[in-house]
């Protein structure tokens, strides 16, 4: 079977209007703007309204991506939504997006954290490359503030809400020279307990005891994850580049998961990618989980920095513990 190139033909993103600044957080927990900025690089984040669920954020981003691709809902046969904050345990969040768009599409979720966008692009590529679908809509949407423990200063200062989307379509030419060139993904389940929501699944259903202990909220061992990320990023990045037949010198844009500015800068130094090729928006949005890199991709595209022929290296890390790398050659 000959494979077709899979290219990104449209991107879009959406963040809620409400801004929560570090000064606002100083009123909620024992923290300071100084600590947050110096330890994370975050200055503010967006917070979804009470009546906005992840699918609402995702739907707004999806509409923008479809418009950018010049496609209508009728052109989309498959929607994949990456999220760890689904509207409900089921039906899947992608089903709400499918209904909102009115697309005659199959729709399913990829229950994953920050690596979700790369995982979903990787999945979409298979459907497009093999000829199964002409277009796949990938949506990354997270309302992390719905699982944030607002009494825990070590986590509540980190997260924000948002969504990003990309349309993956069949391209023309050599699949090794156009579009989604290469992926490398790996999960290290032995570190899974470092980032989790302890209650609410089949192992630990939510009961009063769980609620009292706030086990329905996100728990994170930040320093341990920090070390895993800084150690794991160069390896997954190198493997992704090698698979694409590229080196760091070929990279025009490094888009990393926006979890911590210190992680991004430390990794960029190790990867020998200069600062002016880094895409950074953590200062405005905090960590938006699966949405983080999709929002960053949309920003660098819409402000004109990303040009046809540019090579993008995406590197993500997060719950699992998982790592993901993607190399993309941007189309026209
Ligand atoms: N304000 C003030 N002080 C604080 C705060 C706060 N918000 N949070 C923690 N501190 C204190 C701690 O209590 C501690 O004080 P102590 O020394 O008196 O005990 C001190 O600051 C240092 O705490 P650390 O946790 O060691 O701080 P660190 O420098 O490691 O920064 C952080 C913490 C920002 C969480 C960092 O470890 C990190 O970014 N880790 C990686 C997170 C990540 O990448 N997660 C994966 C992706 S997320 C996803 O998938 C959804």
JSON list of C-alpha atoms in Angstrom, two decimals, residues 30-255:
[
{"chain": "A", "resi": 30, "resn": "UNK", "atom": "CA", "xyz": [-0.50, 31.65, 50.38]},
{"chain": "A", "resi": 31, "resn": "UNK", "atom": "CA", "xyz": [1.54, 32.57, 47.32]},
{"chain": "A", "resi": 32, "resn": "UNK", "atom": "CA", "xyz": [3.14, 35.56, 45.60]},
{"chain": "A", "resi": 33, "resn": "UNK", "atom": "CA", "xyz": [3.46, 36.84, 42.06]},
{"chain": "A", "resi": 34, "resn": "UNK", "atom": "CA", "xyz": [7.23, 36.65, 42.56]},
{"chain": "A", "resi": 35, "resn": "UNK", "atom": "CA", "xyz": [7.18, 32.95, 43.43]},
{"chain": "A", "resi": 36, "resn": "UNK", "atom": "CA", "xyz": [4.89, 32.01, 40.58]},
{"chain": "A", "resi": 37, "resn": "UNK", "atom": "CA", "xyz": [6.81, 33.98, 37.95]},
{"chain": "A", "resi": 38, "resn": "UNK", "atom": "CA", "xyz": [10.25, 32.85, 39.14]},
{"chain": "A", "resi": 39, "resn": "UNK", "atom": "CA", "xyz": [9.29, 29.16, 39.50]},
{"chain": "A", "resi": 40, "resn": "UNK", "atom": "CA", "xyz": [7.01, 28.78, 36.47]},
{"chain": "A", "resi": 41, "resn": "UNK", "atom": "CA", "xyz": [7.01, 31.83, 34.16]},
{"chain": "A", "resi": 42, "resn": "UNK", "atom": "CA", "xyz": [3.22, 32.11, 34.50]},
{"chain": "A", "resi": 43, "resn": "UNK", "atom": "CA", "xyz": [1.73, 35.62, 34.92]},
{"chain": "A", "resi": 44, "resn": "UNK", "atom": "CA", "xyz": [-1.94, 34.92, 34.25]},
{"chain": "A", "resi": 45, "resn": "UNK", "atom": "CA", "xyz": [-4.28, 32.20, 33.00]},
{"chain": "A", "resi": 46, "resn": "UNK", "atom": "CA", "xyz": [-7.78, 31.98, 31.51]},
{"chain": "A", "resi": 47, "resn": "UNK", "atom": "CA", "xyz": [-10.68, 30.49, 33.44]},
{"chain": "A", "resi": 48, "resn": "UNK", "atom": "CA", "xyz": [-13.76, 29.04, 31.75]},
{"chain": "A", "resi": 49, "resn": "UNK", "atom": "CA", "xyz": [-17.19, 30.16, 32.88]},
{"chain": "A", "resi": 50, "resn": "UNK", "atom": "CA", "xyz": [-19.14, 27.79, 35.15]},
{"chain": "A", "resi": 51, "resn": "UNK", "atom": "CA", "xyz": [-21.42, 26.82, 32.27]},
{"chain": "A", "resi": 52, "resn": "UNK", "atom": "CA", "xyz": [-18.55, 26.23, 29.81]},
{"chain": "A", "resi": 53, "resn": "UNK", "atom": "CA", "xyz": [-17.43, 22.60, 29.54]},
{"chain": "A", "resi": 54, "resn": "UNK", "atom": "CA", "xyz": [-14.40, 21.27, 27.67]},
{"chain": "A", "resi": 55, "resn": "UNK", "atom": "CA", "xyz": [-16.53, 20.57, 24.58]},
{"chain": "A", "resi": 56, "resn": "UNK", "atom": "CA", "xyz": [-17.63, 24.22, 24.46]},
{"chain": "A", "resi": 57, "resn": "UNK", "atom": "CA", "xyz": [-14.00, 25.33, 24.42]},
{"chain": "A", "resi": 58, "resn": "UNK", "atom": "CA", "xyz": [-13.18, 22.64, 21.85]},
{"chain": "A", "resi": 59, "resn": "UNK", "atom": "CA", "xyz": [-16.12, 23.51, 19.62]},
{"chain": "A", "resi": 60, "resn": "UNK", "atom": "CA", "xyz": [-15.01, 27.15, 19.36]},
{"chain": "A", "resi": 61, "resn": "UNK", "atom": "CA", "xyz": [-11.47, 26.07, 18.42]},
{"chain": "A", "resi": 62, "resn": "UNK", "atom": "CA", "xyz": [-12.80, 23.47, 15.97]},
{"chain": "A", "resi": 63, "resn": "UNK", "atom": "CA", "xyz": [-14.94, 26.03, 14.14]},
{"chain": "A", "resi": 64, "resn": "UNK", "atom": "CA", "xyz": [-11.89, 28.27, 13.69]},
{"chain": "A", "resi": 65, "resn": "UNK", "atom": "CA", "xyz": [-9.76, 25.39, 12.39]},
{"chain": "A", "resi": 66, "resn": "UNK", "atom": "CA", "xyz": [-12.44, 24.35, 9.88]},
{"chain": "A", "resi": 67, "resn": "UNK", "atom": "CA", "xyz": [-12.80, 27.93, 8.67]},
{"chain": "A", "resi": 68, "resn": "UNK", "atom": "CA", "xyz": [-9.02, 28.19, 8.30]},
{"chain": "A", "resi": 69, "resn": "UNK", "atom": "CA", "xyz": [-8.98, 24.96, 6.27]},
{"chain": "A", "resi": 70, "resn": "UNK", "atom": "CA", "xyz": [-11.83, 26.21, 4.08]},
{"chain": "A", "resi": 71, "resn": "UNK", "atom": "CA", "xyz": [-13.88, 23.15, 4.97]},
{"chain": "A", "resi": 72, "resn": "UNK", "atom": "CA", "xyz": [-17.38, 22.61, 6.25]},
{"chain": "A", "resi": 73, "resn": "UNK", "atom": "CA", "xyz": [-18.59, 20.11, 8.86]},
{"chain": "A", "resi": 74, "resn": "UNK", "atom": "CA", "xyz": [-19.82, 17.88, 6.01]},
{"chain": "A", "resi": 75, "resn": "UNK", "atom": "CA", "xyz": [-16.18, 17.31, 4.98]},
{"chain": "A", "resi": 76, "resn": "UNK", "atom": "CA", "xyz": [-15.20, 15.77, 8.32]},
{"chain": "A", "resi": 77, "resn": "UNK", "atom": "CA", "xyz": [-15.63, 12.01, 8.75]},
{"chain": "A", "resi": 78, "resn": "UNK", "atom": "CA", "xyz": [-13.69, 11.68, 12.03]},
{"chain": "A", "resi": 79, "resn": "UNK", "atom": "CA", "xyz": [-13.24, 13.86, 15.13]},
{"chain": "A", "resi": 80, "resn": "UNK", "atom": "CA", "xyz": [-10.68, 12.95, 17.79]},
{"chain": "A", "resi": 81, "resn": "UNK", "atom": "CA", "xyz": [-10.79, 14.94, 21.02]},
{"chain": "A", "resi": 82, "resn": "UNK", "atom": "CA", "xyz": [-7.82, 14.83, 23.41]},
{"chain": "A", "resi": 83, "resn": "UNK", "atom": "CA", "xyz": [-8.80, 15.75, 26.96]},
{"chain": "A", "resi": 84, "resn": "UNK", "atom": "CA", "xyz": [-8.42, 14.76, 30.61]},
{"chain": "A", "resi": 85, "resn": "UNK", "atom": "CA", "xyz": [-11.40, 16.86, 31.61]},
{"chain": "A", "resi": 86, "resn": "UNK", "atom": "CA", "xyz": [-14.23, 15.32, 29.59]},
{"chain": "A", "resi": 87, "resn": "UNK", "atom": "CA", "xyz": [-17.68, 16.93, 29.91]},
{"chain": "A", "resi": 88, "resn": "UNK", "atom": "CA", "xyz": [-18.82, 13.61, 31.40]},
{"chain": "A", "resi": 89, "resn": "UNK", "atom": "CA", "xyz": [-17.17, 10.21, 31.83]},
{"chain": "A", "resi": 90, "resn": "UNK", "atom": "CA", "xyz": [-19.39, 9.34, 28.86]},
{"chain": "A", "resi": 91, "resn": "UNK", "atom": "CA", "xyz": [-20.71, 10.07, 26.30]},
{"chain": "A", "resi": 92, "resn": "UNK", "atom": "CA", "xyz": [-17.40, 11.18, 24.89]},
{"chain": "A", "resi": 93, "resn": "UNK", "atom": "CA", "xyz": [-16.58, 14.90, 24.62]},
{"chain": "A", "resi": 94, "resn": "UNK", "atom": "CA", "xyz": [-15.94, 14.48, 20.88]},
{"chain": "A", "resi": 95, "resn": "UNK", "atom": "CA", "xyz": [-19.63, 13.57, 20.51]},
{"chain": "A", "resi": 96, "resn": "UNK", "atom": "CA", "xyz": [-20.68, 17.00, 21.82]},
{"chain": "A", "resi": 97, "resn": "UNK", "atom": "CA", "xyz": [-18.29, 18.63, 19.37]},
{"chain": "A", "resi": 98, "resn": "UNK", "atom": "CA", "xyz": [-19.64, 16.46, 16.52]},
{"chain": "A", "resi": 99, "resn": "UNK", "atom": "CA", "xyz": [-23.19, 17.45, 17.43]},
{"chain": "A", "resi": 100, "resn": "UNK", "atom": "CA", "xyz": [-22.28, 21.13, 17.77]},
{"chain": "A", "resi": 101, "resn": "UNK", "atom": "CA", "xyz": [-20.66, 21.16, 14.34]},
{"chain": "A", "resi": 102, "resn": "UNK", "atom": "CA", "xyz": [-23.34, 19.01, 12.74]},
{"chain": "A", "resi": 103, "resn": "UNK", "atom": "CA", "xyz": [-20.64, 16.85, 11.15]},
{"chain": "A", "resi": 104, "resn": "UNK", "atom": "CA", "xyz": [-21.53, 13.40, 9.76]},
{"chain": "A", "resi": 105, "resn": "UNK", "atom": "CA", "xyz": [-18.54, 12.04, 11.64]},
{"chain": "A", "resi": 106, "resn": "UNK", "atom": "CA", "xyz": [-17.35, 9.28, 13.93]},
{"chain": "A", "resi": 107, "resn": "UNK", "atom": "CA", "xyz": [-16.15, 10.85, 17.14]},
{"chain": "A", "resi": 108, "resn": "UNK", "atom": "CA", "xyz": [-14.11, 9.58, 20.04]},
{"chain": "A", "resi": 109, "resn": "UNK", "atom": "CA", "xyz": [-11.88, 10.80, 22.83]},
{"chain": "A", "resi": 110, "resn": "UNK", "atom": "CA", "xyz": [-8.30, 10.23, 23.60]},
{"chain": "A", "resi": 111, "resn": "UNK", "atom": "CA", "xyz": [-8.19, 10.41, 27.39]},
{"chain": "A", "resi": 112, "resn": "UNK", "atom": "CA", "xyz": [-4.77, 11.86, 27.84]},
{"chain": "A", "resi": 113, "resn": "UNK", "atom": "CA", "xyz": [-3.08, 14.86, 29.39]},
{"chain": "A", "resi": 114, "resn": "UNK", "atom": "CA", "xyz": [-0.48, 17.12, 27.94]},
{"chain": "A", "resi": 115, "resn": "UNK", "atom": "CA", "xyz": [0.74, 14.59, 25.36]},
{"chain": "A", "resi": 116, "resn": "UNK", "atom": "CA", "xyz": [-2.79, 14.34, 23.96]},
{"chain": "A", "resi": 117, "resn": "UNK", "atom": "CA", "xyz": [-2.34, 16.70, 21.01]},
{"chain": "A", "resi": 118, "resn": "UNK", "atom": "CA", "xyz": [0.69, 14.80, 19.68]},
{"chain": "A", "resi": 119, "resn": "UNK", "atom": "CA", "xyz": [-1.04, 11.45, 20.30]},
{"chain": "A", "resi": 120, "resn": "UNK", "atom": "CA", "xyz": [-4.15, 12.64, 18.43]},
{"chain": "A", "resi": 121, "resn": "UNK", "atom": "CA", "xyz": [-2.13, 14.00, 15.47]},
{"chain": "A", "resi": 122, "resn": "UNK", "atom": "CA", "xyz": [-0.27, 10.70, 15.29]},
{"chain": "A", "resi": 123, "resn": "UNK", "atom": "CA", "xyz": [-3.57, 8.82, 15.24]},
{"chain": "A", "resi": 124, "resn": "UNK", "atom": "CA", "xyz": [-5.08, 11.17, 12.64]},
{"chain": "A", "resi": 125, "resn": "UNK", "atom": "CA", "xyz": [-2.09, 10.68, 10.37]},
{"chain": "A", "resi": 126, "resn": "UNK", "atom": "CA", "xyz": [-2.73, 6.93, 10.10]},
{"chain": "A", "resi": 127, "resn": "UNK", "atom": "CA", "xyz": [-6.31, 7.46, 8.86]},
{"chain": "A", "resi": 128, "resn": "UNK", "atom": "CA", "xyz": [-5.25, 10.05, 6.31]},
{"chain": "A", "resi": 129, "resn": "UNK", "atom": "CA", "xyz": [-2.05, 8.32, 5.13]},
{"chain": "A", "resi": 130, "resn": "UNK", "atom": "CA", "xyz": [-3.79, 5.02, 4.47]},
{"chain": "A", "resi": 131, "resn": "UNK", "atom": "CA", "xyz": [-6.64, 6.64, 2.52]},
{"chain": "A", "resi": 132, "resn": "UNK", "atom": "CA", "xyz": [-9.30, 5.81, 5.13]},
{"chain": "A", "resi": 133, "resn": "UNK", "atom": "CA", "xyz": [-10.18, 9.51, 5.62]},
{"chain": "A", "resi": 134, "resn": "UNK", "atom": "CA", "xyz": [-9.58, 12.64, 3.51]},
{"chain": "A", "resi": 135, "resn": "UNK", "atom": "CA", "xyz": [-9.71, 14.85, 6.60]},
{"chain": "A", "resi": 136, "resn": "UNK", "atom": "CA", "xyz": [-9.58, 14.28, 10.37]},
{"chain": "A", "resi": 137, "resn": "UNK", "atom": "CA", "xyz": [-10.42, 16.99, 12.90]},
{"chain": "A", "resi": 138, "resn": "UNK", "atom": "CA", "xyz": [-8.19, 16.90, 15.98]},
{"chain": "A", "resi": 139, "resn": "UNK", "atom": "CA", "xyz": [-9.40, 18.87, 18.99]},
{"chain": "A", "resi": 140, "resn": "UNK", "atom": "CA", "xyz": [-7.49, 19.33, 22.24]},
{"chain": "A", "resi": 141, "resn": "UNK", "atom": "CA", "xyz": [-9.62, 20.82, 24.98]},
{"chain": "A", "resi": 142, "resn": "UNK", "atom": "CA", "xyz": [-9.17, 21.01, 28.71]},
{"chain": "A", "resi": 143, "resn": "UNK", "atom": "CA", "xyz": [-10.93, 22.77, 31.54]},
{"chain": "A", "resi": 144, "resn": "UNK", "atom": "CA", "xyz": [-8.27, 21.92, 34.09]},
{"chain": "A", "resi": 145, "resn": "UNK", "atom": "CA", "xyz": [-9.75, 24.37, 36.57]},
{"chain": "A", "resi": 146, "resn": "UNK", "atom": "CA", "xyz": [-12.66, 21.90, 36.94]},
{"chain": "A", "resi": 147, "resn": "UNK", "atom": "CA", "xyz": [-10.29, 19.44, 38.66]},
{"chain": "A", "resi": 148, "resn": "UNK", "atom": "CA", "xyz": [-8.08, 22.01, 40.39]},
{"chain": "A", "resi": 149, "resn": "UNK", "atom": "CA", "xyz": [-7.81, 21.93, 44.17]},
{"chain": "A", "resi": 150, "resn": "UNK", "atom": "CA", "xyz": [-8.01, 25.64, 44.94]},
{"chain": "A", "resi": 151, "resn": "UNK", "atom": "CA", "xyz": [-6.65, 25.02, 48.46]},
{"chain": "A", "resi": 152, "resn": "UNK", "atom": "CA", "xyz": [-3.39, 23.49, 47.15]},
{"chain": "A", "resi": 153, "resn": "UNK", "atom": "CA", "xyz": [-0.93, 26.26, 46.31]},
{"chain": "A", "resi": 154, "resn": "UNK", "atom": "CA", "xyz": [1.54, 23.81, 44.77]},
{"chain": "A", "resi": 155, "resn": "UNK", "atom": "CA", "xyz": [-0.86, 23.06, 41.90]},
{"chain": "A", "resi": 156, "resn": "UNK", "atom": "CA", "xyz": [-3.62, 25.69, 41.66]},
{"chain": "A", "resi": 157, "resn": "UNK", "atom": "CA", "xyz": [-1.25, 28.40, 40.41]},
{"chain": "A", "resi": 158, "resn": "UNK", "atom": "CA", "xyz": [-0.21, 26.30, 37.42]},
{"chain": "A", "resi": 159, "resn": "UNK", "atom": "CA", "xyz": [-3.31, 25.61, 35.36]},
{"chain": "A", "resi": 160, "resn": "UNK", "atom": "CA", "xyz": [-5.65, 27.34, 32.94]},
{"chain": "A", "resi": 161, "resn": "UNK", "atom": "CA", "xyz": [-8.43, 26.47, 30.50]},
{"chain": "A", "resi": 162, "resn": "UNK", "atom": "CA", "xyz": [-8.36, 26.48, 26.70]},
{"chain": "A", "resi": 163, "resn": "UNK", "atom": "CA", "xyz": [-8.61, 24.55, 23.46]},
{"chain": "A", "resi": 164, "resn": "UNK", "atom": "CA", "xyz": [-6.84, 24.16, 20.15]},
{"chain": "A", "resi": 165, "resn": "UNK", "atom": "CA", "xyz": [-7.72, 22.30, 16.98]},
{"chain": "A", "resi": 166, "resn": "UNK", "atom": "CA", "xyz": [-6.11, 21.15, 13.75]},
{"chain": "A", "resi": 167, "resn": "UNK", "atom": "CA", "xyz": [-7.47, 19.68, 10.53]},
{"chain": "A", "resi": 168, "resn": "UNK", "atom": "CA", "xyz": [-5.27, 16.89, 9.17]},
{"chain": "A", "resi": 169, "resn": "UNK", "atom": "CA", "xyz": [-5.84, 16.32, 5.45]},
{"chain": "A", "resi": 170, "resn": "UNK", "atom": "CA", "xyz": [-4.45, 14.25, 2.60]},
{"chain": "A", "resi": 171, "resn": "UNK", "atom": "CA", "xyz": [-1.66, 16.06, 0.75]},
{"chain": "A", "resi": 172, "resn": "UNK", "atom": "CA", "xyz": [0.27, 15.44, -2.42]},
{"chain": "A", "resi": 173, "resn": "UNK", "atom": "CA", "xyz": [3.81, 14.30, -3.04]},
{"chain": "A", "resi": 174, "resn": "UNK", "atom": "CA", "xyz": [6.32, 12.47, -0.89]},
{"chain": "A", "resi": 175, "resn": "UNK", "atom": "CA", "xyz": [5.03, 11.67, 2.64]},
{"chain": "A", "resi": 176, "resn": "UNK", "atom": "CA", "xyz": [8.60, 11.86, 3.99]},
{"chain": "A", "resi": 177, "resn": "UNK", "atom": "CA", "xyz": [8.96, 15.48, 2.78]},
{"chain": "A", "resi": 178, "resn": "UNK", "atom": "CA", "xyz": [5.56, 17.06, 3.50]},
{"chain": "A", "resi": 179, "resn": "UNK", "atom": "CA", "xyz": [3.31, 17.61, 6.50]},
{"chain": "A", "resi": 180, "resn": "UNK", "atom": "CA", "xyz": [3.41, 15.29, 9.52]},
{"chain": "A", "resi": 181, "resn": "UNK", "atom": "CA", "xyz": [6.86, 13.80, 8.93]},
{"chain": "A", "resi": 182, "resn": "UNK", "atom": "CA", "xyz": [7.66, 11.77, 12.03]},
{"chain": "A", "resi": 183, "resn": "UNK", "atom": "CA", "xyz": [6.42, 10.86, 15.49]},
{"chain": "A", "resi": 184, "resn": "UNK", "atom": "CA", "xyz": [7.98, 9.22, 18.54]},
{"chain": "A", "resi": 185, "resn": "UNK", "atom": "CA", "xyz": [5.84, 8.46, 21.56]},
{"chain": "A", "resi": 186, "resn": "UNK", "atom": "CA", "xyz": [6.45, 6.56, 24.75]},
{"chain": "A", "resi": 187, "resn": "UNK", "atom": "CA", "xyz": [4.67, 5.98, 28.04]},
{"chain": "A", "resi": 188, "resn": "UNK", "atom": "CA", "xyz": [6.29, 5.12, 31.35]},
{"chain": "A", "resi": 189, "resn": "UNK", "atom": "CA", "xyz": [3.36, 3.77, 33.36]},
{"chain": "A", "resi": 190, "resn": "UNK", "atom": "CA", "xyz": [5.54, 3.08, 36.38]},
{"chain": "A", "resi": 191, "resn": "UNK", "atom": "CA", "xyz": [5.48, 6.85, 37.03]},
{"chain": "A", "resi": 192, "resn": "UNK", "atom": "CA", "xyz": [1.71, 7.19, 36.60]},
{"chain": "A", "resi": 193, "resn": "UNK", "atom": "CA", "xyz": [1.00, 8.06, 40.23]},
{"chain": "A", "resi": 194, "resn": "UNK", "atom": "CA", "xyz": [3.03, 11.29, 39.95]},
{"chain": "A", "resi": 195, "resn": "UNK", "atom": "CA", "xyz": [0.13, 13.03, 38.20]},
{"chain": "A", "resi": 196, "resn": "UNK", "atom": "CA", "xyz": [-3.43, 11.79, 38.65]},
{"chain": "A", "resi": 197, "resn": "UNK", "atom": "CA", "xyz": [-6.94, 12.34, 39.91]},
{"chain": "A", "resi": 198, "resn": "UNK", "atom": "CA", "xyz": [-7.13, 9.67, 42.64]},
{"chain": "A", "resi": 199, "resn": "UNK", "atom": "CA", "xyz": [-10.92, 9.29, 42.81]},
{"chain": "A", "resi": 200, "resn": "UNK", "atom": "CA", "xyz": [-13.68, 9.16, 40.21]},
{"chain": "A", "resi": 201, "resn": "UNK", "atom": "CA", "xyz": [-12.63, 6.08, 38.27]},
{"chain": "A", "resi": 202, "resn": "UNK", "atom": "CA", "xyz": [-13.44, 2.39, 38.73]},
{"chain": "A", "resi": 203, "resn": "UNK", "atom": "CA", "xyz": [-10.57, 1.89, 41.19]},
{"chain": "A", "resi": 204, "resn": "UNK", "atom": "CA", "xyz": [-11.80, 4.57, 43.54]},
{"chain": "A", "resi": 205, "resn": "UNK", "atom": "CA", "xyz": [-15.34, 5.84, 42.90]},
{"chain": "A", "resi": 206, "resn": "UNK", "atom": "CA", "xyz": [-16.14, 9.23, 44.42]},
{"chain": "A", "resi": 207, "resn": "UNK", "atom": "CA", "xyz": [-17.72, 8.99, 47.87]},
{"chain": "A", "resi": 208, "resn": "UNK", "atom": "CA", "xyz": [-17.95, 11.40, 50.77]},
{"chain": "A", "resi": 209, "resn": "UNK", "atom": "CA", "xyz": [-14.55, 10.31, 52.10]},
{"chain": "A", "resi": 210, "resn": "UNK", "atom": "CA", "xyz": [-12.94, 11.02, 48.73]},
{"chain": "A", "resi": 211, "resn": "UNK", "atom": "CA", "xyz": [-14.65, 14.40, 48.51]},
{"chain": "A", "resi": 212, "resn": "UNK", "atom": "CA", "xyz": [-13.52, 15.35, 52.02]},
{"chain": "A", "resi": 213, "resn": "UNK", "atom": "CA", "xyz": [-9.93, 14.42, 51.10]},
{"chain": "A", "resi": 214, "resn": "UNK", "atom": "CA", "xyz": [-10.32, 16.32, 47.79]},
{"chain": "A", "resi": 215, "resn": "UNK", "atom": "CA", "xyz": [-9.32, 13.17, 45.92]},
{"chain": "A", "resi": 216, "resn": "UNK", "atom": "CA", "xyz": [-11.58, 14.15, 43.02]},
{"chain": "A", "resi": 217, "resn": "UNK", "atom": "CA", "xyz": [-9.00, 16.86, 42.21]},
{"chain": "A", "resi": 218, "resn": "UNK", "atom": "CA", "xyz": [-5.66, 16.72, 40.43]},
{"chain": "A", "resi": 219, "resn": "UNK", "atom": "CA", "xyz": [-2.63, 15.63, 42.47]},
{"chain": "A", "resi": 220, "resn": "UNK", "atom": "CA", "xyz": [0.87, 16.20, 41.25]},
{"chain": "A", "resi": 221, "resn": "UNK", "atom": "CA", "xyz": [4.40, 15.46, 42.43]},
{"chain": "A", "resi": 222, "resn": "UNK", "atom": "CA", "xyz": [5.85, 18.52, 40.68]},
{"chain": "A", "resi": 223, "resn": "UNK", "atom": "CA", "xyz": [9.57, 18.19, 41.41]},
{"chain": "A", "resi": 224, "resn": "UNK", "atom": "CA", "xyz": [9.64, 14.50, 40.36]},
{"chain": "A", "resi": 225, "resn": "UNK", "atom": "CA", "xyz": [7.84, 15.32, 37.10]},
{"chain": "A", "resi": 226, "resn": "UNK", "atom": "CA", "xyz": [10.21, 18.22, 36.52]},
{"chain": "A", "resi": 227, "resn": "UNK", "atom": "CA", "xyz": [13.19, 15.85, 36.62]},
{"chain": "A", "resi": 228, "resn": "UNK", "atom": "CA", "xyz": [11.52, 13.26, 34.38]},
{"chain": "A", "resi": 229, "resn": "UNK", "atom": "CA", "xyz": [10.61, 15.95, 31.85]},
{"chain": "A", "resi": 230, "resn": "UNK", "atom": "CA", "xyz": [14.06, 17.53, 31.68]},
{"chain": "A", "resi": 231, "resn": "UNK", "atom": "CA", "xyz": [15.65, 14.07, 31.34]},
{"chain": "A", "resi": 232, "resn": "UNK", "atom": "CA", "xyz": [13.11, 12.69, 28.86]},
{"chain": "A", "resi": 233, "resn": "UNK", "atom": "CA", "xyz": [12.67, 15.61, 26.46]},
{"chain": "A", "resi": 234, "resn": "UNK", "atom": "CA", "xyz": [16.10, 15.46, 24.72]},
{"chain": "A", "resi": 235, "resn": "UNK", "atom": "CA", "xyz": [15.74, 11.71, 24.13]},
{"chain": "A", "resi": 236, "resn": "UNK", "atom": "CA", "xyz": [12.27, 11.90, 22.55]},
{"chain": "A", "resi": 237, "resn": "UNK", "atom": "CA", "xyz": [13.27, 15.00, 20.57]},
{"chain": "A", "resi": 238, "resn": "UNK", "atom": "CA", "xyz": [16.38, 13.32, 19.17]},
{"chain": "A", "resi": 239, "resn": "UNK", "atom": "CA", "xyz": [14.49, 10.17, 18.24]},
{"chain": "A", "resi": 240, "resn": "UNK", "atom": "CA", "xyz": [11.80, 12.23, 16.46]},
{"chain": "A", "resi": 241, "resn": "UNK", "atom": "CA", "xyz": [14.34, 14.26, 14.51]},
{"chain": "A", "resi": 242, "resn": "UNK", "atom": "CA", "xyz": [16.35, 11.17, 13.54]},
{"chain": "A", "resi": 243, "resn": "UNK", "atom": "CA", "xyz": [13.18, 9.53, 12.24]},
{"chain": "A", "resi": 244, "resn": "UNK", "atom": "CA", "xyz": [12.48, 12.61, 10.10]},
{"chain": "A", "resi": 245, "resn": "UNK", "atom": "CA", "xyz": [16.11, 12.69, 8.89]},
{"chain": "A", "resi": 246, "resn": "UNK", "atom": "CA", "xyz": [16.62, 16.18, 10.35]},
{"chain": "A", "resi": 247, "resn": "UNK", "atom": "CA", "xyz": [18.91, 17.78, 12.91]},
{"chain": "A", "resi": 248, "resn": "UNK", "atom": "CA", "xyz": [18.37, 20.63, 15.39]},
{"chain": "A", "resi": 249, "resn": "UNK", "atom": "CA", "xyz": [19.81, 23.08, 12.86]},
{"chain": "A", "resi": 250, "resn": "UNK", "atom": "CA", "xyz": [16.87, 22.31, 10.55]},
{"chain": "A", "resi": 251, "resn": "UNK", "atom": "CA", "xyz": [14.28, 23.31, 13.16]},
{"chain": "A", "resi": 252, "resn": "UNK", "atom": "CA", "xyz": [12.58, 26.67, 12.67]},
{"chain": "A", "resi": 253, "resn": "UNK", "atom": "CA", "xyz": [10.16, 26.38, 15.61]},
{"chain": "A", "resi": 254, "resn": "UNK", "atom": "CA", "xyz": [10.35, 24.38, 18.81]},
{"chain": "A", "resi": 255, "resn": "UNK", "atom": "CA", "xyz": [6.90, 24.08, 20.35]}
]
